[in-house]
Amino acid sequence: MIDTLRLTAEDAIGLVERGEVSSAELHQAYVAAIAERDPELHAYLRVLEEPNGPSIPIALKDVIGTKDVETTAGSRILEGYVPVYDSTVAARCKARGLSLLGKTNTDEFAMGSSTENSAYGPTHNPWDPSRVPGGSGGGSAAAVSAGLAPWALGSDTGGSIKQPSALCGNVGLRPTYGTVSRYGIVAFASSLDQVGPVARTVRDCALLYSIIAGRDHCDSTTVELPHAVELPEAEDLKGLRVGVPKEFNEHEAIEPGVRDAVQRAIELCRELGAEVGECSLPHAVEYGMPCYYLIAPAEASSNLARYDGVRYGHRAAAADRLEMYERTREEGFGDEPKRRIMVGTYALSAGYYDAYYGQAQKVRTLLIREHAEQFERFDVLVSPTSPSVAFELGARTANPLAMYLSDLLTIPSCLAGLPGLNVPCGLSEGLPVGLQLIGPQFSENTLFRIGHALENAIGFDGVPARWR
Ligand code: GLN
């Protein structure tokens, strides 16, 4: 029997390579787990029953374009859209022999922090189905935690890999901007979007990153990695300097149980040999959120202009072309994309551009400098990933601002283009707490090393308590 709840991707690859399990048997084991547990969770929008690669399976967030497999980005407007080509990340997974297991649920166009904005219904948290899995990549995070995929890809604009990984108790990497191709990804905010891995262990996360990362001639914003990805082995943190930004660790929105678990992890860093010191990023938390909610909607309003009923997915019946555009967009977009299109269009309009978009870009530069200054003293900055553990479904849907606050601590480093790793660091109220590790550009190997040592020392059991 294959225990998909505990099997790591690394072990699964070992089983297949040694011929102990065939890729078809492995794929079938996950399909069976999905049949058993996904009716309750709704992590998947669609599942591919038959294996299509010689290695282990993978699940992809539904913003990732897959040839011949419907790709909706959680939106009605893309219903029925079947890409005629693979995104670069999907192609790289295929080239490594990975078998596409299915497409995972997401907030519509990755806009959200709970997966409740999906036009196809919410995903539930495997630890407690009355709670959200986080978002926008709640489907990928829930799938990994529930043993419905050995690993998965998500996408992160302002926290959509890190925050769901925190709420579901797994490892998620938002890579350095420009290290992973966006070619074939449904665009939300192009200067922020990055695809990255979600996995059960830091080593699996590093392995998957090594498969997808690197220069892609189809995406001119990508670069070659300056050094090869290293699978972490070290058990200590000797020689590493860990910074604890006080604004990220003492914010009033942070729940006491979250703060305690993170404090213990910081203490562990010291015990493992790291030098730990307090620091300050005075503007990041205060101005990150308003800056993000100008830049991201501005770019989204431009990116979403392409959904006109002509080229992709849904098309409304209408008497003439203009009416067809209008009706298609009225019917096809949910409330959150509409809200962002309006905010973004307003912020970009003549007369307001400098005051809003232009000003936000200046703040963004300030945040980049503020982070860079700290990395002269520290190798990594630590904080909670999410101020709270997983909240109840419906708790924040009526109040967009309360929902936006979920990403308070993940957004600043996203604006600065920096990589961030979520590592589970304990439980609060029986629900996972995530530690966020932020490093300078291209510091993924350092993040993996620290994450791996902490993961071993913490010994977090990623299997939701009710299935142990
Ligand atoms: N929750 C944030 C938003 O709604 C971030 C989403 C994301 O990273 N895709 O914009």
XYZ file of N, CA, C and O in Angstrom, residues 1-7 26-44 47 101 122-129 138-139 141-150 200 462-468:
224
model
N 0.839 -1.206 0.000
C 0.000 0.000 0.000
C 0.874 1.256 0.000
O 1.824 1.374 0.778
N 0.540 2.208 -0.862
C 1.268 3.476 -0.890
C 0.525 4.462 0.007
O -0.650 4.737 -0.210
N 1.216 4.961 1.034
C 0.612 5.935 1.939
C 0.853 7.339 1.391
O 1.863 7.978 1.686
N -0.083 7.824 0.585
C 0.129 9.119 -0.086
C 0.173 10.272 0.908
O 0.664 11.346 0.584
N -0.353 10.058 2.125
C -0.316 11.140 3.115
C 1.098 11.413 3.613
O 1.388 12.495 4.095
N 1.965 10.404 3.535
C 3.316 10.586 4.077
C 4.425 10.541 3.028
O 5.554 10.915 3.317
N 4.105 10.074 1.860
C 5.144 9.889 0.844
C 5.685 11.237 0.356
O 4.920 12.098 -0.069
N 1.556 4.485 -9.043
C 1.653 5.680 -8.213
C 0.532 6.664 -8.566
O -0.168 7.191 -7.699
N 0.375 6.888 -9.871
C -0.676 7.793 -10.337
C -2.034 7.305 -9.825
O -2.833 8.086 -9.310
N -2.256 5.994 -9.949
C -3.546 5.439 -9.510
C -3.762 5.602 -8.009
O -4.881 5.823 -7.548
N -2.666 5.501 -7.231
C -2.790 5.658 -5.781
C -3.278 7.073 -5.450
O -4.118 7.264 -4.556
N -2.759 8.057 -6.194
C -3.208 9.438 -5.943
C -4.636 9.653 -6.443
O -5.432 10.335 -5.790
N -4.964 9.056 -7.585
C -6.335 9.184 -8.088
C -7.317 8.585 -7.069
O -8.387 9.159 -6.795
N -6.912 7.473 -6.442
C -7.774 6.848 -5.431
C -7.900 7.746 -4.201
O -8.996 7.893 -3.627
N -6.790 8.356 -3.785
C -6.833 9.264 -2.627
C -7.738 10.463 -2.928
O -8.493 10.922 -2.065
N -7.674 10.933 -4.170
C -8.514 12.072 -4.574
C -9.996 11.665 -4.515
O -10.838 12.410 -3.998
N -10.278 10.452 -5.027
C -11.673 9.976 -5.009
C -12.182 9.890 -3.571
O -13.351 10.162 -3.282
N -11.282 9.550 -2.641
C -11.691 9.371 -1.256
C -11.851 10.711 -0.529
O -12.833 10.929 0.173
N -10.873 11.604 -0.690
C -10.873 12.804 0.162
C -11.238 14.109 -0.537
O -11.603 15.076 0.121
N -11.162 14.142 -1.870
C -11.415 15.442 -2.505
C -12.885 15.866 -2.561
O -13.162 17.067 -2.646
N -13.834 14.936 -2.510
C -15.231 15.414 -2.479
C -15.467 16.370 -1.304
O -16.240 17.318 -1.425
N -14.766 16.150 -0.190
C -14.921 17.041 0.965
C -14.104 18.329 0.800
O -14.508 19.395 1.265
N -12.939 18.209 0.137
C -12.001 19.338 0.116
C -12.127 20.226 -1.119
O -11.891 21.421 -1.052
N -12.397 19.625 -2.263
C -12.474 20.372 -3.533
C -11.154 21.100 -3.829
O -11.139 22.289 -4.154
N -10.057 20.356 -3.706
C -8.750 20.928 -4.060
C -8.572 20.959 -5.578
O -7.855 21.806 -6.102
N -9.208 20.034 -6.261
C -9.032 19.906 -7.716
C -10.220 20.468 -8.503
O -11.368 20.266 -8.119
N -9.244 16.318 -12.776
C -8.261 15.279 -12.479
C -8.020 14.451 -13.738
O -8.969 14.168 -14.475
N -1.375 15.221 -12.811
C -2.441 14.589 -12.034
C -3.727 15.401 -12.111
O -4.831 14.846 -12.050
N -15.392 27.036 -3.220
C -14.172 27.104 -2.421
C -13.508 25.746 -2.208
O -14.130 24.701 -2.391
N -12.241 25.809 -1.819
C -11.527 24.631 -1.323
C -11.566 24.693 0.196
O -11.641 25.775 0.776
N -11.526 23.514 0.844
C -11.553 23.452 2.304
C -10.194 23.026 2.836
O -9.473 22.276 2.175
N -9.891 23.464 4.048
C -8.598 23.136 4.656
C -8.593 21.691 5.156
O -9.489 21.295 5.906
N -7.586 20.899 4.757
C -7.555 19.488 5.181
C -7.488 19.314 6.704
O -7.921 18.284 7.207
N -6.970 20.297 7.424
C -6.875 20.174 8.885
C -8.225 20.360 9.546
O -8.486 19.827 10.625
N -9.067 21.155 8.920
C -10.396 21.447 9.459
C -11.224 22.008 8.305
O -11.078 23.167 7.929
N -12.097 21.169 7.733
C -12.828 21.568 6.523
C -13.766 22.758 6.721
O -14.269 23.292 5.734
N -5.021 27.872 -2.750
C -5.498 26.939 -1.728
C -5.634 25.519 -2.256
O -5.474 24.552 -1.510
N -5.900 25.371 -3.547
C -6.064 24.034 -4.121
C -4.770 23.251 -4.078
O -4.734 22.098 -3.627
N -2.101 23.805 -2.164
C -1.661 23.580 -0.777
C -2.491 22.481 -0.120
O -1.953 21.586 0.542
N -3.812 22.514 -0.314
C -4.680 21.488 0.275
C -4.371 20.118 -0.327
O -4.336 19.103 0.386
N -4.115 20.086 -1.631
C -3.834 18.801 -2.294
C -2.588 18.148 -1.700
O -2.576 16.951 -1.407
N -1.550 18.938 -1.477
C -0.304 18.375 -0.939
C -0.519 17.909 0.501
O -0.114 16.806 0.886
N -1.180 18.730 1.312
C -1.363 18.357 2.723
C -2.283 17.161 2.902
O -2.152 16.419 3.869
N -3.221 16.993 1.985
C -4.168 15.887 2.112
C -3.681 14.619 1.411
O -4.427 13.653 1.289
N -2.438 14.639 0.934
C -1.908 13.457 0.257
C -2.582 13.217 -1.083
O -2.684 12.079 -1.551
N -3.033 14.287 -1.730
C -3.693 14.159 -3.031
C -2.740 14.485 -4.174
O -3.137 14.533 -5.336
N -1.483 14.780 -3.827
C -0.411 15.000 -4.807
C 0.894 14.983 -4.017
O 0.932 15.464 -2.882
N 1.965 14.413 -4.595
C 3.238 14.445 -3.865
C 3.805 15.855 -3.796
O 4.485 16.201 -2.850
N 5.949 18.713 0.535
C 5.881 18.255 1.920
C 7.169 18.558 2.671
O 7.159 18.624 3.890
N 3.296 16.907 9.120
C 2.449 17.575 8.142
C 1.143 16.862 7.834
O 0.328 17.371 7.075
N 0.951 15.681 8.415
C -0.309 14.963 8.170
C -1.385 15.540 9.090
O -1.213 15.548 10.305
N -2.464 16.064 8.506
C -3.521 16.617 9.346
C -3.928 15.629 10.448
O -4.098 14.434 10.180
N -4.073 16.155 11.664
C -4.266 15.306 12.836
C -5.383 14.278 12.654
O -5.261 13.131 13.107
N -6.456 14.668 11.965
C -7.601 13.738 11.883
C -7.327 12.522 11.008
O -8.150 11.601 10.986
N -6.215 12.510 10.265
C -5.910 11.337 9.440
C -4.707 10.546 9.932
O -4.212 9.668 9.235
N -4.216 10.852 11.124
C -3.027 10.123 11.585
C -3.386 8.749 12.111
O -4.482 8.586 12.631
